[in-house]
Coordinates of C-alpha atoms in Angstrom, one line a residue:
X5 CA 267.8 112.2 41.5
X6 CA 266.5 108.8 42.7
X7 CA 263.8 108.9 40.6
X8 CA 266.4 109.9 37.9
X9 CA 268.8 107.5 39.1
X10 CA 266.4 104.0 39.3
X11 CA 265.3 105.0 35.3
X12 CA 268.8 104.6 34.8
X13 CA 269.3 101.8 36.1
X14 CA 266.2 101.1 35.0
X15 CA 267.6 101.3 31.3
X16 CA 271.2 99.5 31.9
X17 CA 269.7 96.7 32.4
X18 CA 267.8 97.0 29.2
X19 CA 270.6 98.3 27.3
X20 CA 272.0 94.4 28.8
X21 CA 269.5 92.3 28.1
X22 CA 269.5 93.8 24.1
X23 CA 273.0 93.1 23.7
X24 CA 273.0 90.0 25.8
X25 CA 272.5 87.5 22.5
X26 CA 274.8 89.9 20.4
X27 CA 277.1 89.2 23.3
X28 CA 276.9 85.6 23.1
X29 CA 277.0 85.8 19.7
X30 CA 280.9 87.1 19.3
X31 CA 281.5 84.5 22.2
X32 CA 280.3 81.8 20.6
X33 CA 282.0 82.7 17.4
X34 CA 284.8 82.9 19.1
X35 CA 285.4 79.6 19.7
X36 CA 283.5 78.5 16.8
X37 CA 287.1 79.6 15.4
X38 CA 289.1 78.4 17.8
X39 CA 287.7 74.6 17.8
X40 CA 287.6 74.4 14.1
X41 CA 291.4 76.1 14.6
X42 CA 291.8 73.2 16.8
X43 CA 290.1 71.0 15.0
X44 CA 292.3 71.2 12.1
X45 CA 295.3 70.4 13.7
X46 CA 293.7 67.1 14.8
X47 CA 292.7 66.6 11.4
X48 CA 296.4 67.3 10.3
X49 CA 298.0 65.1 12.7
X50 CA 296.1 62.6 12.7
X51 CA 297.1 62.5 8.7
X52 CA 300.6 62.7 9.1
X53 CA 300.4 59.5 11.4
X54 CA 298.9 57.7 9.0
X55 CA 301.2 59.3 6.3
X56 CA 304.0 56.9 8.7
X57 CA 301.5 54.2 9.2
X58 CA 300.6 53.2 5.5
X59 CA 304.9 53.3 4.9
X60 CA 305.7 52.1 6.9
X61 CA 303.3 49.2 5.7
X62 CA 303.7 50.1 1.9
X63 CA 307.7 49.0 3.1
X64 CA 307.1 46.0 4.3
X65 CA 304.4 45.0 2.0
X66 CA 307.8 45.5 -0.8
X67 CA 309.7 42.9 1.6
X68 CA 307.2 40.5 2.3
X69 CA 306.3 40.9 -2.0
X70 CA 310.7 40.4 -3.2
X71 CA 309.7 37.0 -0.9
X72 CA 306.9 35.9 -3.1
X73 CA 304.8 36.1 0.5
X74 CA 302.5 37.5 -1.5
X75 CA 299.4 37.0 1.4
X76 CA 300.8 38.2 3.6
X77 CA 302.5 41.2 1.2
X78 CA 298.5 41.5 0.7
X79 CA 297.1 42.1 3.9
X80 CA 300.0 45.3 4.8
X81 CA 299.2 47.5 1.4
X82 CA 295.0 46.7 2.5
X83 CA 296.5 47.8 6.2
X84 CA 298.5 51.0 4.5
X85 CA 295.1 51.7 2.1
X86 CA 293.4 52.2 5.5
X87 CA 296.0 54.7 7.2
X88 CA 296.0 56.5 4.2
X89 CA 293.8 55.7 1.0
X90 CA 295.7 58.0 -1.0
X91 CA 298.6 56.1 -0.3
X92 CA 299.6 55.4 -4.2
X93 CA 302.7 53.6 -3.4
X94 CA 300.9 50.8 -1.4
X95 CA 298.2 51.1 -4.5
X96 CA 301.5 50.3 -6.9
X97 CA 302.9 47.8 -5.6
X98 CA 300.0 46.1 -4.5
X99 CA 298.9 46.8 -8.7
X100 CA 302.3 44.7 -8.9
X101 CA 300.7 41.8 -6.3
X102 CA 298.5 40.9 -7.9
X103 CA 300.1 40.8 -11.2
X104 CA 302.3 38.2 -9.9
X105 CA 299.2 36.6 -8.7
X106 CA 296.9 37.3 -12.3
X107 CA 294.1 38.4 -10.8
X108 CA 294.8 41.2 -14.4
X109 CA 291.3 43.1 -12.8
X110 CA 292.4 43.7 -9.9
X111 CA 296.2 44.7 -10.4
X112 CA 294.3 47.2 -13.2
X113 CA 291.7 48.4 -11.2
X114 CA 294.9 48.9 -8.1
X115 CA 296.9 50.8 -11.4
X116 CA 294.1 52.7 -12.4
X117 CA 293.2 54.3 -9.4
X118 CA 297.6 55.3 -8.8
X119 CA 297.5 56.3 -11.7
X120 CA 294.9 58.5 -10.9
X121 CA 296.1 60.0 -7.7
X122 CA 300.2 60.2 -9.6
X123 CA 299.8 61.0 -12.5
X124 CA 303.2 61.8 -13.3
X125 CA 305.1 59.6 -11.1
X126 CA 307.2 57.4 -13.1
X127 CA 308.1 53.9 -11.2
X128 CA 303.6 53.7 -11.2
X129 CA 303.9 54.6 -15.5
X130 CA 306.7 51.4 -15.6
X131 CA 305.4 49.1 -13.9
X132 CA 301.7 49.8 -15.4
X133 CA 302.9 50.4 -18.5
X134 CA 304.8 46.7 -18.7
X135 CA 301.4 44.9 -17.3
X136 CA 299.8 46.8 -20.2
X137 CA 303.0 45.5 -22.5
X138 CA 302.0 41.8 -21.3
X139 CA 298.5 41.7 -21.6
X140 CA 298.4 42.9 -24.9
X141 CA 298.2 46.7 -24.5
X142 CA 301.2 47.7 -26.3
X143 CA 300.1 50.9 -27.9
X144 CA 299.0 51.9 -24.3
X145 CA 301.9 51.3 -22.5
X146 CA 304.3 52.5 -24.8
X147 CA 303.2 55.6 -24.3
X148 CA 303.3 55.0 -21.2
X149 CA 307.4 54.4 -21.4
X150 CA 308.0 57.0 -23.7
X151 CA 305.7 59.8 -20.4
X152 CA 308.3 58.2 -19.1
X153 CA 311.4 58.7 -20.8
X154 CA 310.8 62.5 -21.5
X155 CA 311.1 62.9 -17.4
X156 CA 314.7 64.6 -17.3
X157 CA 314.3 64.4 -13.6
X158 CA 314.1 60.4 -13.2
X159 CA 316.6 59.2 -12.1
X160 CA 316.4 55.9 -13.6
X161 CA 315.2 56.2 -17.0
X162 CA 317.5 52.6 -17.7
X163 CA 314.1 51.2 -16.4
X164 CA 311.4 52.7 -19.2
X165 CA 314.3 52.2 -21.7
X166 CA 314.6 48.7 -20.7
X167 CA 310.8 48.1 -20.5
X168 CA 310.6 50.4 -23.6
X169 CA 312.7 47.9 -25.2
X170 CA 312.0 44.1 -23.8
X171 CA 308.5 45.0 -24.8
X172 CA 309.2 46.1 -28.7
X173 CA 311.0 42.5 -28.8
X174 CA 307.7 40.9 -27.4
X175 CA 306.8 42.2 -30.3
X176 CA 308.9 41.3 -32.7
X177 CA 310.1 44.4 -33.4
X178 CA 314.2 44.1 -33.2
X179 CA 315.4 47.3 -35.0
X180 CA 313.0 49.5 -32.0
X181 CA 313.6 47.0 -28.9
X182 CA 317.6 47.9 -30.4
X183 CA 317.1 50.7 -30.3
X184 CA 316.0 50.7 -27.2
X185 CA 318.2 49.0 -25.5
X186 CA 320.9 50.7 -26.4
X187 CA 320.0 53.8 -25.1
X188 CA 319.0 52.1 -21.4
X189 CA 322.6 51.2 -21.9
X190 CA 324.4 54.3 -22.0
X191 CA 322.5 55.2 -19.0
X192 CA 323.4 52.1 -17.1
X193 CA 326.6 50.1 -19.0
X194 CA 326.1 46.7 -16.4
X195 CA 322.3 47.1 -17.2
X196 CA 321.8 43.1 -16.9
X197 CA 318.5 42.6 -18.9
X198 CA 319.8 45.5 -21.6
X199 CA 323.0 43.1 -22.5
X200 CA 321.4 40.1 -22.9
X201 CA 318.9 40.7 -24.9
X202 CA 321.1 43.0 -27.0
X203 CA 323.2 40.0 -27.4
X204 CA 320.6 38.1 -28.7
X205 CA 319.0 40.8 -31.1
X206 CA 323.3 40.5 -33.2
X207 CA 322.9 37.3 -32.8
X208 CA 319.8 37.0 -34.8
X209 CA 321.4 39.7 -37.1
X210 CA 324.2 37.5 -36.6
X211 CA 326.8 40.7 -36.1

Protein backbone atom coordinates (compact mmCIF):
# COMPACT_ATOMS: atom_id res chain seq x y z
CA UNK A 1 0.00 0.00 0.00
CA UNK A 2 2.80 2.33 0.89
CA UNK A 3 4.40 1.65 -2.47
CA UNK A 4 1.17 2.40 -4.32
CA UNK A 5 0.82 5.63 -2.38
CA UNK A 6 4.32 6.65 -3.37
CA UNK A 7 3.55 5.85 -7.02
CA UNK A 8 0.38 7.96 -6.93
CA UNK A 9 2.30 10.82 -5.34
CA UNK A 10 4.95 10.56 -8.04
CA UNK A 11 2.30 10.57 -10.78
CA UNK A 12 0.68 13.62 -9.22
CA UNK A 13 4.01 15.43 -9.19
CA UNK A 14 4.62 14.51 -12.84
CA UNK A 15 1.12 15.69 -13.80
CA UNK A 16 1.69 18.93 -11.95
CA UNK A 17 5.00 19.40 -13.75
CA UNK A 18 3.28 18.82 -17.10
CA UNK A 19 0.43 21.20 -16.28
CA UNK A 20 2.68 23.94 -14.93
CA UNK A 21 3.49 25.45 -18.35
CA UNK A 22 -0.19 25.41 -19.30
CA UNK A 23 -1.21 27.06 -16.03
CA UNK A 24 1.52 29.62 -16.44
CA UNK A 25 0.37 30.33 -19.99
CA UNK A 26 -3.23 30.72 -18.84
CA UNK A 27 -2.23 33.09 -16.06
CA UNK A 28 -0.01 35.03 -18.44
CA UNK A 29 -2.87 35.31 -20.92
CA UNK A 30 -5.06 36.70 -18.17
CA UNK A 31 -2.41 39.22 -17.23
CA UNK A 32 -1.93 40.25 -20.86
CA UNK A 33 -5.67 40.69 -21.33
CA UNK A 34 -5.97 42.78 -18.18
CA UNK A 35 -2.89 44.81 -19.10
CA UNK A 36 -4.29 45.43 -22.60
CA UNK A 37 -7.56 46.74 -21.18
CA UNK A 38 -5.73 48.95 -18.69
CA UNK A 39 -3.41 50.24 -21.44
CA UNK A 40 -6.36 51.09 -23.64
CA UNK A 41 -8.06 52.94 -20.79
CA UNK A 42 -4.89 54.95 -20.18
CA UNK A 43 -4.53 55.68 -23.90
CA UNK A 44 -8.17 56.77 -24.14
CA UNK A 45 -7.70 59.07 -21.15
CA UNK A 46 -4.54 60.52 -22.66
CA UNK A 47 -6.33 61.07 -25.99
CA UNK A 48 -9.21 62.79 -24.22
CA UNK A 49 -6.82 65.01 -22.26
CA UNK A 50 -4.88 65.81 -25.43
CA UNK A 51 -8.05 66.79 -27.25
CA UNK A 52 -9.12 69.10 -24.42
CA UNK A 53 -5.72 70.80 -24.40
CA UNK A 54 -5.85 71.13 -28.19
CA UNK A 55 -9.26 72.78 -27.95
CA UNK A 56 -7.95 75.31 -25.41
CA UNK A 57 -4.88 76.15 -27.50
CA UNK A 58 -7.00 76.51 -30.64
CA UNK A 59 -9.43 78.81 -28.86
CA UNK A 60 -6.51 80.97 -27.76
CA UNK A 61 -5.08 80.89 -31.27
CA UNK A 62 -8.38 82.18 -32.66
CA UNK A 63 -8.40 85.05 -30.18
CA UNK A 64 -4.83 86.05 -30.96
CA UNK A 65 -5.56 85.76 -34.69
CA UNK A 66 -8.52 88.13 -34.39
CA UNK A 67 -6.31 90.62 -32.55
CA UNK A 68 -3.66 90.42 -35.26
CA UNK A 69 -1.08 88.75 -33.02
CA UNK A 70 -0.16 86.13 -35.59
CA UNK A 71 3.12 84.96 -34.04
CA UNK A 72 1.49 83.94 -30.77
CA UNK A 73 -1.52 82.55 -32.64
CA UNK A 74 0.74 80.28 -34.70
CA UNK A 75 2.49 79.06 -31.57
CA UNK A 76 -0.87 78.18 -30.02
CA UNK A 77 -1.82 76.13 -33.07
CA UNK A 78 1.53 74.36 -32.91
CA UNK A 79 0.88 73.44 -29.28
CA UNK A 80 -2.64 72.31 -30.15
CA UNK A 81 -1.36 69.97 -32.86
CA UNK A 82 1.34 68.68 -30.55
CA UNK A 83 -1.38 67.65 -28.10
CA UNK A 84 -3.64 66.25 -30.82
CA UNK A 85 -2.23 65.96 -34.36
CA UNK A 86 -5.68 65.08 -35.72
CA UNK A 87 -7.45 68.16 -34.39
CA UNK A 88 -8.47 69.66 -37.72
CA UNK A 89 -9.82 72.89 -36.20
CA UNK A 90 -6.26 73.81 -35.21
CA UNK A 91 -5.13 73.22 -38.80
CA UNK A 92 -7.99 75.38 -40.04
CA UNK A 93 -6.96 78.31 -37.83
CA UNK A 94 -3.31 77.72 -38.69
CA UNK A 95 -4.15 77.94 -42.39
CA UNK A 96 -6.00 81.23 -41.89
CA UNK A 97 -2.98 82.69 -40.09
CA UNK A 98 -0.61 81.65 -42.87
CA UNK A 99 -3.10 83.10 -45.35
CA UNK A 100 -2.93 86.47 -43.61
CA UNK A 101 0.86 86.28 -43.61
CA UNK A 102 0.84 85.49 -47.35
CA UNK A 103 2.62 82.21 -46.66
CA UNK A 104 0.58 80.54 -49.38
CA UNK A 105 2.35 77.18 -49.52
CA UNK A 106 1.99 76.63 -45.80
CA UNK A 107 -1.60 77.89 -45.82
CA UNK A 108 -2.52 75.51 -48.62
CA UNK A 109 -0.81 72.60 -46.86
CA UNK A 110 -2.67 73.29 -43.60
CA UNK A 111 -5.99 73.58 -45.43
CA UNK A 112 -5.36 70.33 -47.31
CA UNK A 113 -4.49 68.55 -44.07
CA UNK A 114 -7.61 69.89 -42.36
CA UNK A 115 -9.77 68.83 -45.30
CA UNK A 116 -8.21 65.36 -45.32
CA UNK A 117 -9.12 64.93 -41.64
CA UNK A 118 -12.59 66.48 -42.01
CA UNK A 119 -13.60 66.26 -45.69
CA UNK A 120 -17.15 67.47 -45.06
CA UNK A 121 -16.54 70.23 -42.54
CA UNK A 122 -18.28 73.37 -43.88
CA UNK A 123 -16.01 75.87 -42.14
CA UNK A 124 -12.88 74.27 -43.56
CA UNK A 125 -14.40 74.17 -47.05
CA UNK A 126 -15.58 77.78 -46.77
CA UNK A 127 -12.20 79.08 -45.65
CA UNK A 128 -10.23 76.98 -48.10
CA UNK A 129 -12.58 78.01 -50.90
CA UNK A 130 -11.99 81.69 -50.18
CA UNK A 131 -8.24 81.14 -50.13
CA UNK A 132 -8.40 79.34 -53.48
CA UNK A 133 -10.53 82.07 -55.02
CA UNK A 134 -8.08 84.78 -53.99
CA UNK A 135 -5.20 82.70 -55.34
CA UNK A 136 -6.77 82.15 -58.74
CA UNK A 137 -8.26 78.66 -58.42
CA UNK A 138 -11.87 79.74 -58.87
CA UNK A 139 -13.11 76.39 -60.15
CA UNK A 140 -12.17 74.46 -57.04
CA UNK A 141 -13.28 77.35 -54.84
CA UNK A 142 -16.78 77.30 -56.33
CA UNK A 143 -16.89 73.52 -56.00
CA UNK A 144 -16.18 73.81 -52.27
CA UNK A 145 -18.71 76.63 -51.83
CA UNK A 146 -21.30 74.50 -53.62
CA UNK A 147 -20.72 71.60 -51.26
CA UNK A 148 -21.25 73.88 -48.28
CA UNK A 149 -24.40 75.39 -49.80
CA UNK A 150 -25.91 71.92 -50.22
CA UNK A 151 -25.27 71.02 -46.57
CA UNK A 152 -28.72 71.37 -45.03
CA UNK A 153 -27.28 70.96 -41.53
CA UNK A 154 -24.96 73.97 -41.82
CA UNK A 155 -26.18 76.69 -39.47
CA UNK A 156 -24.66 79.67 -41.34
CA UNK A 157 -25.19 78.99 -45.07
CA UNK A 158 -25.07 82.73 -45.79
CA UNK A 159 -21.28 82.52 -45.44
CA UNK A 160 -20.98 80.15 -48.38
CA UNK A 161 -23.30 82.23 -50.57
CA UNK A 162 -21.48 85.44 -49.62
CA UNK A 163 -18.09 83.92 -50.42
CA UNK A 164 -19.35 82.54 -53.72
CA UNK A 165 -20.86 85.92 -54.60
CA UNK A 166 -17.70 87.82 -53.77
CA UNK A 167 -15.60 85.30 -55.68
CA UNK A 168 -17.81 85.62 -58.77
CA UNK A 169 -17.66 89.41 -58.50
CA UNK A 170 -13.86 89.37 -58.30
CA UNK A 171 -13.89 87.44 -61.58
CA UNK A 172 -16.22 90.01 -63.16
CA UNK A 173 -19.28 87.75 -63.30
CA UNK A 174 -21.73 90.19 -61.75
CA UNK A 175 -24.95 88.43 -62.75
CA UNK A 176 -23.81 85.23 -61.06
CA UNK A 177 -22.51 87.21 -58.09
CA UNK A 178 -25.85 88.96 -57.68
CA UNK A 179 -27.65 85.62 -57.50
CA UNK A 180 -25.37 84.32 -54.76
CA UNK A 181 -25.53 87.57 -52.80
CA UNK A 182 -29.32 87.64 -52.91
CA UNK A 183 -29.36 84.11 -51.51
CA UNK A 184 -27.02 85.20 -48.73
CA UNK A 185 -29.38 88.04 -47.78
CA UNK A 186 -32.33 85.63 -47.70
CA UNK A 187 -30.57 83.68 -44.96
CA UNK A 188 -29.29 86.77 -43.15
CA UNK A 189 -31.04 90.02 -44.16
CA UNK A 190 -28.58 92.26 -42.32
CA UNK A 191 -25.43 90.68 -43.76
CA UNK A 192 -23.38 93.82 -44.37
CA UNK A 193 -20.91 92.37 -46.87
CA UNK A 194 -23.66 91.01 -49.08
CA UNK A 195 -25.77 94.19 -48.89
CA UNK A 196 -22.81 96.40 -49.77
CA UNK A 197 -21.75 94.26 -52.73
CA UNK A 198 -25.35 94.05 -53.98
CA UNK A 199 -25.64 97.83 -53.80
CA UNK A 200 -22.46 98.16 -55.86
CA UNK A 201 -23.72 95.75 -58.50
CA UNK A 202 -27.11 97.46 -58.75
CA UNK A 203 -25.44 100.87 -58.98
CA UNK A 204 -23.21 99.65 -61.81
CA UNK A 205 -26.28 98.27 -63.57
CA UNK A 206 -28.04 101.62 -63.16
CA UNK A 207 -30.87 99.96 -61.31
